Amino acid sequence: MSLIEEYLEKVPVAHQEKSKEMYHLLKKLLPEAQERLTYGMPTFYLHENLVHFAPTKKHLGFYPSPSPIVAFKEKLVPFKTSKGAIQFSYDQPLPKELIESIVLFRKKEVLGDE
């Protein structure tokens, strides 16, 4: 069991489904990334921290860094955002296509033309 899977087993049951859904999506999109716990949050790392996520009491936080939030500003209108974070409500489906676009943008940003 990975560090992130162990972390997710300790998440309140009400938040586990969305948290695990996010984990499996990120794992599929970033198979070459290392899984870590950074700042107490599940993190996918490839040369640097690519993305973090963390369940909170009221939402699932997704932390892709500030640049994707600026780049996807129009598509993020339905969600509460801050400089480096996006909040996904537990009572709404995860916007998987949007998350995928953000993750691939972030990966390209970090890796450049590798």
mmCIF file with all atom_site columns, C-alpha atoms in Angstrom:
data_model
loop_
_atom_site.group_PDB
_atom_site.id
_atom_site.type_symbol
_atom_site.label_atom_id
_atom_site.label_alt_id
_atom_site.label_comp_id
_atom_site.label_asym_id
_atom_site.label_entity_id
_atom_site.label_seq_id
_atom_site.pdbx_PDB_ins_code
_atom_site.Cartn_x
_atom_site.Cartn_y
_atom_site.Cartn_z
_atom_site.occupancy
_atom_site.B_iso_or_equiv
_atom_site.pdbx_formal_charge
_atom_site.auth_seq_id
_atom_site.auth_comp_id
_atom_site.auth_asym_id
_atom_site.auth_atom_id
_atom_site.pdbx_PDB_model_num
ATOM 1   C CA . MET A 1 1   ? 0.000   0.000  0.000   1.00 0.00 ? 1   MET A CA 1
ATOM 2   C CA . SER A 1 2   ? 1.384   3.413  -0.976  1.00 0.00 ? 2   SER A CA 1
ATOM 3   C CA . LEU A 1 3   ? 1.763   6.348  1.397   1.00 0.00 ? 3   LEU A CA 1
ATOM 4   C CA . ILE A 1 4   ? -1.190  8.057  -0.270  1.00 0.00 ? 4   ILE A CA 1
ATOM 5   C CA . GLU A 1 5   ? -3.380  4.951  -0.004  1.00 0.00 ? 5   GLU A CA 1
ATOM 6   C CA . GLU A 1 6   ? -2.522  4.709  3.698   1.00 0.00 ? 6   GLU A CA 1
ATOM 7   C CA . TYR A 1 7   ? -3.381  8.409  4.088   1.00 0.00 ? 7   TYR A CA 1
ATOM 8   C CA . LEU A 1 8   ? -6.733  7.914  2.332   1.00 0.00 ? 8   LEU A CA 1
ATOM 9   C CA . GLU A 1 9   ? -7.691  5.047  4.632   1.00 0.00 ? 9   GLU A CA 1
ATOM 10  C CA . LYS A 1 10  ? -7.609  7.560  7.515   1.00 0.00 ? 10  LYS A CA 1
ATOM 11  C CA . VAL A 1 11  ? -9.840  10.113 5.749   1.00 0.00 ? 11  VAL A CA 1
ATOM 12  C CA . PRO A 1 12  ? -13.382 10.359 7.163   1.00 0.00 ? 12  PRO A CA 1
ATOM 13  C CA . VAL A 1 13  ? -15.594 7.799  5.426   1.00 0.00 ? 13  VAL A CA 1
ATOM 14  C CA . ALA A 1 14  ? -17.874 10.528 4.037   1.00 0.00 ? 14  ALA A CA 1
ATOM 15  C CA . HIS A 1 15  ? -14.927 11.984 2.090   1.00 0.00 ? 15  HIS A CA 1
ATOM 16  C CA . GLN A 1 16  ? -13.156 8.798  1.034   1.00 0.00 ? 16  GLN A CA 1
ATOM 17  C CA . GLU A 1 17  ? -15.023 8.185  -2.223  1.00 0.00 ? 17  GLU A CA 1
ATOM 18  C CA . LYS A 1 18  ? -14.144 11.558 -3.805  1.00 0.00 ? 18  LYS A CA 1
ATOM 19  C CA . SER A 1 19  ? -10.620 11.467 -2.351  1.00 0.00 ? 19  SER A CA 1
ATOM 20  C CA . LYS A 1 20  ? -9.957  8.006  -3.779  1.00 0.00 ? 20  LYS A CA 1
ATOM 21  C CA . GLU A 1 21  ? -11.517 9.008  -7.096  1.00 0.00 ? 21  GLU A CA 1
ATOM 22  C CA . MET A 1 22  ? -9.090  11.948 -7.301  1.00 0.00 ? 22  MET A CA 1
ATOM 23  C CA . TYR A 1 23  ? -6.158  9.725  -6.345  1.00 0.00 ? 23  TYR A CA 1
ATOM 24  C CA . HIS A 1 24  ? -6.924  7.131  -9.019  1.00 0.00 ? 24  HIS A CA 1
ATOM 25  C CA . LEU A 1 25  ? -7.410  9.816  -11.673 1.00 0.00 ? 25  LEU A CA 1
ATOM 26  C CA . LEU A 1 26  ? -4.080  11.464 -10.823 1.00 0.00 ? 26  LEU A CA 1
ATOM 27  C CA . LYS A 1 27  ? -2.322  8.100  -10.673 1.00 0.00 ? 27  LYS A CA 1
ATOM 28  C CA . LYS A 1 28  ? -3.632  7.282  -14.155 1.00 0.00 ? 28  LYS A CA 1
ATOM 29  C CA . LEU A 1 29  ? -2.567  10.687 -15.545 1.00 0.00 ? 29  LEU A CA 1
ATOM 30  C CA . LEU A 1 30  ? 0.854   10.722 -13.861 1.00 0.00 ? 30  LEU A CA 1
ATOM 31  C CA . PRO A 1 31  ? 2.100   7.118  -13.800 1.00 0.00 ? 31  PRO A CA 1
ATOM 32  C CA . GLU A 1 32  ? 5.746   8.228  -13.839 1.00 0.00 ? 32  GLU A CA 1
ATOM 33  C CA . ALA A 1 33  ? 5.371   10.610 -10.884 1.00 0.00 ? 33  ALA A CA 1
ATOM 34  C CA . GLN A 1 34  ? 6.461   9.752  -7.365  1.00 0.00 ? 34  GLN A CA 1
ATOM 35  C CA . GLU A 1 35  ? 3.747   9.663  -4.749  1.00 0.00 ? 35  GLU A CA 1
ATOM 36  C CA . ARG A 1 36  ? 4.568   11.613 -1.624  1.00 0.00 ? 36  ARG A CA 1
ATOM 37  C CA . LEU A 1 37  ? 2.998   13.320 1.327   1.00 0.00 ? 37  LEU A CA 1
ATOM 38  C CA . THR A 1 38  ? 4.080   16.963 1.188   1.00 0.00 ? 38  THR A CA 1
ATOM 39  C CA . TYR A 1 39  ? 2.750   19.640 3.538   1.00 0.00 ? 39  TYR A CA 1
ATOM 40  C CA . GLY A 1 40  ? 0.626   16.815 4.964   1.00 0.00 ? 40  GLY A CA 1
ATOM 41  C CA . MET A 1 41  ? -1.134  16.328 1.610   1.00 0.00 ? 41  MET A CA 1
ATOM 42  C CA . PRO A 1 42  ? -1.033  13.621 -1.059  1.00 0.00 ? 42  PRO A CA 1
ATOM 43  C CA . THR A 1 43  ? 1.361   14.879 -3.711  1.00 0.00 ? 43  THR A CA 1
ATOM 44  C CA . PHE A 1 44  ? 2.456   13.764 -7.153  1.00 0.00 ? 44  PHE A CA 1
ATOM 45  C CA . TYR A 1 45  ? 6.103   14.716 -7.730  1.00 0.00 ? 45  TYR A CA 1
ATOM 46  C CA . LEU A 1 46  ? 8.089   14.788 -10.966 1.00 0.00 ? 46  LEU A CA 1
ATOM 47  C CA . HIS A 1 47  ? 11.219  16.983 -10.744 1.00 0.00 ? 47  HIS A CA 1
ATOM 48  C CA . GLU A 1 48  ? 9.089   19.136 -8.408  1.00 0.00 ? 48  GLU A CA 1
ATOM 49  C CA . ASN A 1 49  ? 5.663   19.024 -6.810  1.00 0.00 ? 49  ASN A CA 1
ATOM 50  C CA . LEU A 1 50  ? 3.211   18.732 -9.702  1.00 0.00 ? 50  LEU A CA 1
ATOM 51  C CA . VAL A 1 51  ? -0.102  18.671 -7.843  1.00 0.00 ? 51  VAL A CA 1
ATOM 52  C CA . HIS A 1 52  ? -1.436  18.119 -4.347  1.00 0.00 ? 52  HIS A CA 1
ATOM 53  C CA . PHE A 1 53  ? -4.913  17.283 -3.135  1.00 0.00 ? 53  PHE A CA 1
ATOM 54  C CA . ALA A 1 54  ? -6.473  17.031 0.288   1.00 0.00 ? 54  ALA A CA 1
ATOM 55  C CA . PRO A 1 55  ? -9.897  16.361 1.705   1.00 0.00 ? 55  PRO A CA 1
ATOM 56  C CA . THR A 1 56  ? -11.188 19.039 4.046   1.00 0.00 ? 56  THR A CA 1
ATOM 57  C CA . LYS A 1 57  ? -14.380 19.178 6.054   1.00 0.00 ? 57  LYS A CA 1
ATOM 58  C CA . LYS A 1 58  ? -16.405 20.950 3.335   1.00 0.00 ? 58  LYS A CA 1
ATOM 59  C CA . HIS A 1 59  ? -14.610 20.239 0.047   1.00 0.00 ? 59  HIS A CA 1
ATOM 60  C CA . LEU A 1 60  ? -11.848 18.363 -1.732  1.00 0.00 ? 60  LEU A CA 1
ATOM 61  C CA . GLY A 1 61  ? -8.946  20.749 -2.223  1.00 0.00 ? 61  GLY A CA 1
ATOM 62  C CA . PHE A 1 62  ? -6.874  20.493 -5.395  1.00 0.00 ? 62  PHE A CA 1
ATOM 63  C CA . TYR A 1 63  ? -3.587  22.386 -5.517  1.00 0.00 ? 63  TYR A CA 1
ATOM 64  C CA . PRO A 1 64  ? -2.046  22.522 -9.008  1.00 0.00 ? 64  PRO A CA 1
ATOM 65  C CA . SER A 1 65  ? -0.023  25.754 -8.401  1.00 0.00 ? 65  SER A CA 1
ATOM 66  C CA . PRO A 1 66  ? -1.121  29.233 -9.528  1.00 0.00 ? 66  PRO A CA 1
ATOM 67  C CA . SER A 1 67  ? -0.384  29.065 -13.279 1.00 0.00 ? 67  SER A CA 1
ATOM 68  C CA . PRO A 1 68  ? -3.086  26.508 -14.242 1.00 0.00 ? 68  PRO A CA 1
ATOM 69  C CA . ILE A 1 69  ? -5.637  28.466 -12.228 1.00 0.00 ? 69  ILE A CA 1
ATOM 70  C CA . VAL A 1 70  ? -4.855  31.518 -14.351 1.00 0.00 ? 70  VAL A CA 1
ATOM 71  C CA . ALA A 1 71  ? -4.757  29.496 -17.593 1.00 0.00 ? 71  ALA A CA 1
ATOM 72  C CA . PHE A 1 72  ? -8.096  27.758 -16.912 1.00 0.00 ? 72  PHE A CA 1
ATOM 73  C CA . LYS A 1 73  ? -9.788  30.765 -15.306 1.00 0.00 ? 73  LYS A CA 1
ATOM 74  C CA . GLU A 1 74  ? -12.834 30.619 -17.626 1.00 0.00 ? 74  GLU A CA 1
ATOM 75  C CA . LYS A 1 75  ? -13.457 26.910 -16.996 1.00 0.00 ? 75  LYS A CA 1
ATOM 76  C CA . LEU A 1 76  ? -13.001 27.319 -13.239 1.00 0.00 ? 76  LEU A CA 1
ATOM 77  C CA . VAL A 1 77  ? -15.819 29.863 -12.846 1.00 0.00 ? 77  VAL A CA 1
ATOM 78  C CA . PRO A 1 78  ? -18.190 27.284 -11.256 1.00 0.00 ? 78  PRO A CA 1
ATOM 79  C CA . PHE A 1 79  ? -15.630 26.494 -8.528  1.00 0.00 ? 79  PHE A CA 1
ATOM 80  C CA . LYS A 1 80  ? -14.222 28.441 -5.630  1.00 0.00 ? 80  LYS A CA 1
ATOM 81  C CA . THR A 1 81  ? -10.559 29.147 -6.294  1.00 0.00 ? 81  THR A CA 1
ATOM 82  C CA . SER A 1 82  ? -7.681  31.009 -4.713  1.00 0.00 ? 82  SER A CA 1
ATOM 83  C CA . LYS A 1 83  ? -4.163  31.737 -5.939  1.00 0.00 ? 83  LYS A CA 1
ATOM 84  C CA . GLY A 1 84  ? -3.085  28.080 -5.932  1.00 0.00 ? 84  GLY A CA 1
ATOM 85  C CA . ALA A 1 85  ? -6.175  26.078 -5.007  1.00 0.00 ? 85  ALA A CA 1
ATOM 86  C CA . ILE A 1 86  ? -9.461  24.820 -6.404  1.00 0.00 ? 86  ILE A CA 1
ATOM 87  C CA . GLN A 1 87  ? -12.298 23.563 -4.208  1.00 0.00 ? 87  GLN A CA 1
ATOM 88  C CA . PHE A 1 88  ? -14.457 20.676 -5.406  1.00 0.00 ? 88  PHE A CA 1
ATOM 89  C CA . SER A 1 89  ? -17.689 20.123 -3.510  1.00 0.00 ? 89  SER A CA 1
ATOM 90  C CA . TYR A 1 90  ? -18.349 16.631 -2.192  1.00 0.00 ? 90  TYR A CA 1
ATOM 91  C CA . ASP A 1 91  ? -21.930 16.740 -3.466  1.00 0.00 ? 91  ASP A CA 1
ATOM 92  C CA . GLN A 1 92  ? -20.929 17.351 -7.114  1.00 0.00 ? 92  GLN A CA 1
ATOM 93  C CA . PRO A 1 93  ? -19.189 14.971 -9.522  1.00 0.00 ? 93  PRO A CA 1
ATOM 94  C CA . LEU A 1 94  ? -15.481 15.584 -9.985  1.00 0.00 ? 94  LEU A CA 1
ATOM 95  C CA . PRO A 1 95  ? -14.893 17.470 -13.262 1.00 0.00 ? 95  PRO A CA 1
ATOM 96  C CA . LYS A 1 96  ? -12.542 14.784 -14.564 1.00 0.00 ? 96  LYS A CA 1
ATOM 97  C CA . GLU A 1 97  ? -11.927 16.313 -17.999 1.00 0.00 ? 97  GLU A CA 1
ATOM 98  C CA . LEU A 1 98  ? -11.055 19.659 -16.438 1.00 0.00 ? 98  LEU A CA 1
ATOM 99  C CA . ILE A 1 99  ? -8.765  18.020 -13.872 1.00 0.00 ? 99  ILE A CA 1
ATOM 100 C CA . GLU A 1 100 ? -7.084  16.064 -16.663 1.00 0.00 ? 100 GLU A CA 1
ATOM 101 C CA . SER A 1 101 ? -6.520  19.247 -18.693 1.00 0.00 ? 101 SER A CA 1
ATOM 102 C CA . ILE A 1 102 ? -5.063  21.008 -15.660 1.00 0.00 ? 102 ILE A CA 1
ATOM 103 C CA . VAL A 1 103 ? -2.774  18.084 -14.802 1.00 0.00 ? 103 VAL A CA 1
ATOM 104 C CA . LEU A 1 104 ? -1.496  17.768 -18.374 1.00 0.00 ? 104 LEU A CA 1
ATOM 105 C CA . PHE A 1 105 ? -0.916  21.541 -18.506 1.00 0.00 ? 105 PHE A CA 1
ATOM 106 C CA . ARG A 1 106 ? 1.023   21.350 -15.243 1.00 0.00 ? 106 ARG A CA 1
ATOM 107 C CA . LYS A 1 107 ? 3.037   18.348 -16.420 1.00 0.00 ? 107 LYS A CA 1
ATOM 108 C CA . LYS A 1 108 ? 4.002   20.135 -19.635 1.00 0.00 ? 108 LYS A CA 1
ATOM 109 C CA . GLU A 1 109 ? 4.882   23.229 -17.633 1.00 0.00 ? 109 GLU A CA 1
ATOM 110 C CA . VAL A 1 110 ? 7.240   21.250 -15.387 1.00 0.00 ? 110 VAL A CA 1
ATOM 111 C CA . LEU A 1 111 ? 8.768   18.986 -18.019 1.00 0.00 ? 111 LEU A CA 1
ATOM 112 C CA . GLY A 1 112 ? 8.923   21.458 -20.887 1.00 0.00 ? 112 GLY A CA 1
ATOM 113 C CA . ASP A 1 113 ? 9.989   19.625 -24.022 1.00 0.00 ? 113 ASP A CA 1
ATOM 114 C CA . GLU A 1 114 ? 11.457  16.584 -22.284 1.00 0.00 ? 114 GLU A CA 1
#
